C-alpha positions as a Markdown table, in Angstrom:
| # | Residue | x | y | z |
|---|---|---|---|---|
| 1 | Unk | 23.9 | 12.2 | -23.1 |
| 2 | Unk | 20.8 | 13.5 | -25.8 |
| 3 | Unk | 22.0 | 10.3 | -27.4 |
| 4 | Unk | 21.0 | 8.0 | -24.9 |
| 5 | Unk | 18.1 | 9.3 | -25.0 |
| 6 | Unk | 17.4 | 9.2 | -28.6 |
| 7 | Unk | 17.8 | 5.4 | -28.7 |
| 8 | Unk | 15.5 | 5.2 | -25.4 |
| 9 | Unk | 12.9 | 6.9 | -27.0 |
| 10 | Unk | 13.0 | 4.8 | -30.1 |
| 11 | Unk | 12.3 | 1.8 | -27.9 |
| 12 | Unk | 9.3 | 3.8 | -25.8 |
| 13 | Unk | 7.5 | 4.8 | -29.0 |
| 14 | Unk | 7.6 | 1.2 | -30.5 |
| 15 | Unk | 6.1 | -0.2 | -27.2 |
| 16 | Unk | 3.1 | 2.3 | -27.9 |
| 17 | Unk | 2.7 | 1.6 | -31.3 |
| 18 | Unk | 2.1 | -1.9 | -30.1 |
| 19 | Unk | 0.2 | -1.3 | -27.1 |
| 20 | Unk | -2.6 | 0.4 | -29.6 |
| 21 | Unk | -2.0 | -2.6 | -32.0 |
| 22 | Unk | -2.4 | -5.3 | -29.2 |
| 23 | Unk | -5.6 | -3.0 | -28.1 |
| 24 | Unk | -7.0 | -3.4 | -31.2 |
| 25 | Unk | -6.1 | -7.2 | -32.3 |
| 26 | Unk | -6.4 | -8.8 | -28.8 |
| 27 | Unk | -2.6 | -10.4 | -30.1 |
| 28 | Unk | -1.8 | -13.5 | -27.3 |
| 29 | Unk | 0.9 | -13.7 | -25.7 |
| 30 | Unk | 4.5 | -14.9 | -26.9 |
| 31 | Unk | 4.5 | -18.6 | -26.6 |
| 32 | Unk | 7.8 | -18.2 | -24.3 |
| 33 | Unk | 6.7 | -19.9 | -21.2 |
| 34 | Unk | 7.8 | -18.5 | -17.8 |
| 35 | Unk | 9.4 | -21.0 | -15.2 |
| 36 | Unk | 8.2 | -19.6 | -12.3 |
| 37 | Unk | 10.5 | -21.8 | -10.2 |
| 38 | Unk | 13.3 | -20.7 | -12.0 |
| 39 | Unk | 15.0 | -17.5 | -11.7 |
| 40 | Unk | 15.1 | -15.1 | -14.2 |
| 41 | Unk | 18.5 | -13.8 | -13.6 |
| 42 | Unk | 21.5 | -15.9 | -12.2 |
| 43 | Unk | 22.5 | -14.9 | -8.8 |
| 44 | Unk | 26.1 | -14.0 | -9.1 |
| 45 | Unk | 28.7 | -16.0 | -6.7 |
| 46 | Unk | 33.0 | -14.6 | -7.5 |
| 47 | Unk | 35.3 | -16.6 | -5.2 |
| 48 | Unk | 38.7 | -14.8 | -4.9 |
| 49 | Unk | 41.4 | -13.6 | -2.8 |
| 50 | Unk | 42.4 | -10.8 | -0.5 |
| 51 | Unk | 45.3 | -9.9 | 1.3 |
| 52 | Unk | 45.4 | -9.3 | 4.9 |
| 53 | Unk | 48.9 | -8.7 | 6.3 |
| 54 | Unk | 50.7 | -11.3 | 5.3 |
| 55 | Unk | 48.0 | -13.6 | 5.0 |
| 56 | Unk | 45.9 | -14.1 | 1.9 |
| 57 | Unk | 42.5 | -14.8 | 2.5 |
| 58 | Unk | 39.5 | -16.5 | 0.4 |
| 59 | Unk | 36.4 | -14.5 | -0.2 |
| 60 | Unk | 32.7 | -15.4 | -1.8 |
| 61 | Unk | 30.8 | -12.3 | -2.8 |
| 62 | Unk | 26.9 | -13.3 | -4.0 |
| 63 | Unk | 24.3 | -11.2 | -5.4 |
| 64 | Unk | 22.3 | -9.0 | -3.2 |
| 65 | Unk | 19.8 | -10.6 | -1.1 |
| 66 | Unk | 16.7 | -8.5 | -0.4 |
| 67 | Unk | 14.7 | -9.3 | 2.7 |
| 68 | Unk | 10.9 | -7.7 | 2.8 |
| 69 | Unk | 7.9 | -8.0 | 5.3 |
| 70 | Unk | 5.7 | -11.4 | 4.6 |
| 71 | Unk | 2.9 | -10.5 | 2.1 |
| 72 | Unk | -0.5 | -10.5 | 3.5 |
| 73 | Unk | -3.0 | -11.3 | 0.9 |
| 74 | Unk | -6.8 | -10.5 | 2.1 |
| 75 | Unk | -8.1 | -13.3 | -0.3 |
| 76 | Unk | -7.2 | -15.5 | -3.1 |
| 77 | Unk | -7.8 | -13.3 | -5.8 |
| 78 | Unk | -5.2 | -11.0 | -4.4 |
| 79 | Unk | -2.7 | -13.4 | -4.1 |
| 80 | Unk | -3.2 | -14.5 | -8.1 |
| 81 | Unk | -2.7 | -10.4 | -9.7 |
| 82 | Unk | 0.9 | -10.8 | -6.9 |
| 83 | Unk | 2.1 | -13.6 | -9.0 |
| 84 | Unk | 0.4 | -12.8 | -12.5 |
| 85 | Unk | 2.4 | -9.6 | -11.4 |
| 86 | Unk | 5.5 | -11.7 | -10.9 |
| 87 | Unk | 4.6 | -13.7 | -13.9 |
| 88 | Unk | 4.4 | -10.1 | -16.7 |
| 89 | Unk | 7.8 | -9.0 | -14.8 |
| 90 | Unk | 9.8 | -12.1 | -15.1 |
| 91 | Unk | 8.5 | -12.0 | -18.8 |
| 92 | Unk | 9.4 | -8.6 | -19.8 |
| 93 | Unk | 12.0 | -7.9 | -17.3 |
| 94 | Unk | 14.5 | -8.9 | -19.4 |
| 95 | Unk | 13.5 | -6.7 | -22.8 |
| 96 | Unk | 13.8 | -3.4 | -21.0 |
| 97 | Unk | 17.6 | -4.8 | -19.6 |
| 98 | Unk | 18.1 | -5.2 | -23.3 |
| 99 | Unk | 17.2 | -1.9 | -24.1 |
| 100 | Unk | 19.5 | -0.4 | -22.0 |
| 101 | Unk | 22.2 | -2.6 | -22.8 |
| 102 | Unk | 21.3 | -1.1 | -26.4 |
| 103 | Unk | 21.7 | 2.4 | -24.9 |
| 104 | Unk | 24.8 | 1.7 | -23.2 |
| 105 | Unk | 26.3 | 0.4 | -26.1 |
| 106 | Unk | 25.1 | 2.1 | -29.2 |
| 107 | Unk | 26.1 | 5.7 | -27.0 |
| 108 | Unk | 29.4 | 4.1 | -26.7 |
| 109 | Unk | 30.1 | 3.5 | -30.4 |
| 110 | Unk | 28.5 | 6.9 | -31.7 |
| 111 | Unk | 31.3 | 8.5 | -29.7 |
| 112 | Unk | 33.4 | 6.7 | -31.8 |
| 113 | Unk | 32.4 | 8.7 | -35.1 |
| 114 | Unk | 33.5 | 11.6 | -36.0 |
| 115 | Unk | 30.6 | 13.2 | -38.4 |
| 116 | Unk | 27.7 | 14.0 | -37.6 |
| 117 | Unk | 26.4 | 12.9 | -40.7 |
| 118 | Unk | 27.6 | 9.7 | -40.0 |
| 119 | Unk | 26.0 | 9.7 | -36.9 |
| 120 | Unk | 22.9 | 10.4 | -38.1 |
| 121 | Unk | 23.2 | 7.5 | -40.7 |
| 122 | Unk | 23.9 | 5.1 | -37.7 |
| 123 | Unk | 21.0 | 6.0 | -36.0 |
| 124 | Unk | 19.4 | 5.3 | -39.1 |
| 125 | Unk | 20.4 | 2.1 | -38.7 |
| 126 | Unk | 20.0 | 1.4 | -35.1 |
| 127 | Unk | 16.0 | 2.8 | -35.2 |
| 128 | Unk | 15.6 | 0.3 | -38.4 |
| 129 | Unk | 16.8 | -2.6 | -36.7 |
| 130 | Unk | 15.0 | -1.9 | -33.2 |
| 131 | Unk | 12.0 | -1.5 | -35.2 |
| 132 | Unk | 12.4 | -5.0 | -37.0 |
| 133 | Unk | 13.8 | -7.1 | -33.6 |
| 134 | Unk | 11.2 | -5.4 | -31.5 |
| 135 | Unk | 8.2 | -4.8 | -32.9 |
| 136 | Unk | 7.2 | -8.7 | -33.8 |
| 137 | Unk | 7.8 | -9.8 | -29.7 |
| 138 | Unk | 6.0 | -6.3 | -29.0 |
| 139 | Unk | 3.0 | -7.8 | -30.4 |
| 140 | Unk | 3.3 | -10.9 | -28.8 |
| 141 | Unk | 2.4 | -8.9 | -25.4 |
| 142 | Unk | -0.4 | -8.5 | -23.7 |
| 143 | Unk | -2.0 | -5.3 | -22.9 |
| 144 | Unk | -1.2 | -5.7 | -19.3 |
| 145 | Unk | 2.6 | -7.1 | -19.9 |
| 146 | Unk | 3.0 | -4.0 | -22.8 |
| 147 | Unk | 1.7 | -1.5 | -20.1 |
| 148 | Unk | 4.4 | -2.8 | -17.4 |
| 149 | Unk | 7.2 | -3.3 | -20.3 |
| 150 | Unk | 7.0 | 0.4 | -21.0 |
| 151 | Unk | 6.9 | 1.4 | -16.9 |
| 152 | Unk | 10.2 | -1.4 | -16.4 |
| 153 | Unk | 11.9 | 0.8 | -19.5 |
| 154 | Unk | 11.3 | 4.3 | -17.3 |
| 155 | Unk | 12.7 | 2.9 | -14.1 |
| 156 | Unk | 16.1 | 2.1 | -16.4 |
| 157 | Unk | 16.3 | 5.2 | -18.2 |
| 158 | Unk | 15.6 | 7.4 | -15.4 |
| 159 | Unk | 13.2 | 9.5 | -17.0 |
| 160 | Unk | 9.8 | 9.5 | -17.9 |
| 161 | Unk | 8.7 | 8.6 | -21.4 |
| 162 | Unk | 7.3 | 11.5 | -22.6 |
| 163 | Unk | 10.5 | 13.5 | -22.1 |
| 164 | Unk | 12.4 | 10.5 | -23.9 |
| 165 | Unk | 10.3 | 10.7 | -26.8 |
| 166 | Unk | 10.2 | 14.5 | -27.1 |
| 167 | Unk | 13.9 | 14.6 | -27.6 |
| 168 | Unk | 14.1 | 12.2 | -30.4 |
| 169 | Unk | 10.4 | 12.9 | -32.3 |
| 170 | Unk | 9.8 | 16.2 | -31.1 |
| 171 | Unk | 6.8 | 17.9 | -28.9 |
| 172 | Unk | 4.0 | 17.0 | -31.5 |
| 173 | Unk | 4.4 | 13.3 | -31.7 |
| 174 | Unk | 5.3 | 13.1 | -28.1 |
| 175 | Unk | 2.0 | 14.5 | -27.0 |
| 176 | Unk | 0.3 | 12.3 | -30.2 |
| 177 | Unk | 2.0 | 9.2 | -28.0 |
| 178 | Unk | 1.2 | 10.3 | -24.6 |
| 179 | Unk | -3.2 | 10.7 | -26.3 |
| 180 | Unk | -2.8 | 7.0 | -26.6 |
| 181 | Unk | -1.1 | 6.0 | -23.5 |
| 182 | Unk | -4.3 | 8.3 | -21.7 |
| 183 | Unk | -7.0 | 6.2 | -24.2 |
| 184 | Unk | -5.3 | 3.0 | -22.4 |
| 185 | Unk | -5.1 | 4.0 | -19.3 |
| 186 | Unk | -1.4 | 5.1 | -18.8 |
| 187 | Unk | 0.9 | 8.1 | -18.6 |
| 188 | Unk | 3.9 | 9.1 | -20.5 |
| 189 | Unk | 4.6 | 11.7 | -17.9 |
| 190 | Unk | 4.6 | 10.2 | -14.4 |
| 191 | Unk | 7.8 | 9.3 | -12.8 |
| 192 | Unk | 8.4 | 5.6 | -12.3 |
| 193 | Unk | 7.7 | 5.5 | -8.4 |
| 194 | Unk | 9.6 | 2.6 | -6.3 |
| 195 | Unk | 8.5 | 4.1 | -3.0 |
| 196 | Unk | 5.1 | 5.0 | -4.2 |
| 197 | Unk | 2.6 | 4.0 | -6.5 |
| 198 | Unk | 5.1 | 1.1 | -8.0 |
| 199 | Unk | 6.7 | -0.1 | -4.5 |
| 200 | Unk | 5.5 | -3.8 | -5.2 |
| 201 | Unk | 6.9 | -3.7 | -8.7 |
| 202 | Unk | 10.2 | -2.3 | -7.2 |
| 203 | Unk | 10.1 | -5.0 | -4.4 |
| 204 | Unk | 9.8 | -8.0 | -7.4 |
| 205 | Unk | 12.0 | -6.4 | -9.6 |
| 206 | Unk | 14.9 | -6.4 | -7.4 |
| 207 | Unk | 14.3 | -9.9 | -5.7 |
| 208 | Unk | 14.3 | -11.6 | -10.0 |
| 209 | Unk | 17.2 | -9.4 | -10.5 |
| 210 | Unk | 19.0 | -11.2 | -7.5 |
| 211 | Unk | 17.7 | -14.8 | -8.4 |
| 212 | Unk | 15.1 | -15.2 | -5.3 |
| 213 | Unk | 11.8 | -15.1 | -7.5 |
């Protein structure tokens, strides 16, 4: 839904406003500290019941549990950027789930409304108050954690950033966004890869989503 995507790309420009800011400012870090013993999402345990027959019998579903090859670091210096790595994702993992949730429930509501005035009004809104929540903990971020915030936002939108931000601002400041992702080292165009390029990221992500990291 072009909606959806609207509110996505709201989200995608504001990180690269404040990846140029945090470029430019050398803005520390939030003061939030990570627990890195702690997980960032809950595992999920439901007890109930099932009937078999004419029996009725207990059950425990849990989470997901991922299990991947042992890590093999050549040295200690590769083992520190595979948890600083763990570290930026358990600290900005949870933004881009809020902007989705923001997706999911802002393309909800505007289904509700009738004009398309109003529509536009309420998106209004919504871009004003994504701009004042979001841009303050933007800055906050480090390069590094702003770079991987705006990859983590791709992988749940399904679709790469430059498309996203095309629909809502148009081909112009799309490609004025993707000339300062390039000056920083990034991409608005490439495809969030979990079996390629981003396979470790993938293989963190989904062990904090399940509780094991």
């Amino acid at each position: 839904m072009i909606m959806d995507k609207k509110i996505c790309s709201i989200v995608i420009a504001l990180l690269l406003i404040s990846v140029s800011t945090m470029a430019q400012d050398h803005i520390n870090p939030e003061d939030r500290v990570v627990d890195m013993n702690s997980p960032t999402f809950v595992p999920m345990v439901h007890i109930g019941k099932t009937k078999v027959g004419n029996d009725s019998i207990q059950y425990v579903k849990t989470s997901n549990v991922y299990v991947f090859p042992p890590l093999d670091f050549k040295n200690k210096s590769q083992e520190i950027a595979y948890y600083r790595l763990v570290y930026n994702i358990k600290k900005v993992l949870p933004i881009a789930k809020e902007c989705h949730q923001i997706i999911l429930e802002t393309g909800a509501y505007l289904e509700t409304i009738p004009s398309k005035k109003e529509r536009a009004e309420h998106m209004k809104r919504v871009e004003k108050d994504i701009w004042n929540t979001y841009k303050p903990r933007m800055k906050k971020l480090t390069f590094t954690q702003g770079k991987l915030l705006i990859k983590l936002v791709d992988r749940e939108c399904n679709s790469t950033s430059y498309d996203l931000v095309k629909a809502f601002l148009g081909p112009v400041r799309a490609g004025f966004y993707q000339a300062i992702a390039w000056t920083f080292g990034s991409s608005l165009r490439k495809n969030y890869d979990p079996q390629g390029a981003d396979r470790l990221v993938e293989r963190i992500v989904l062990q904090v989503e399940a509780g094991q990291l």
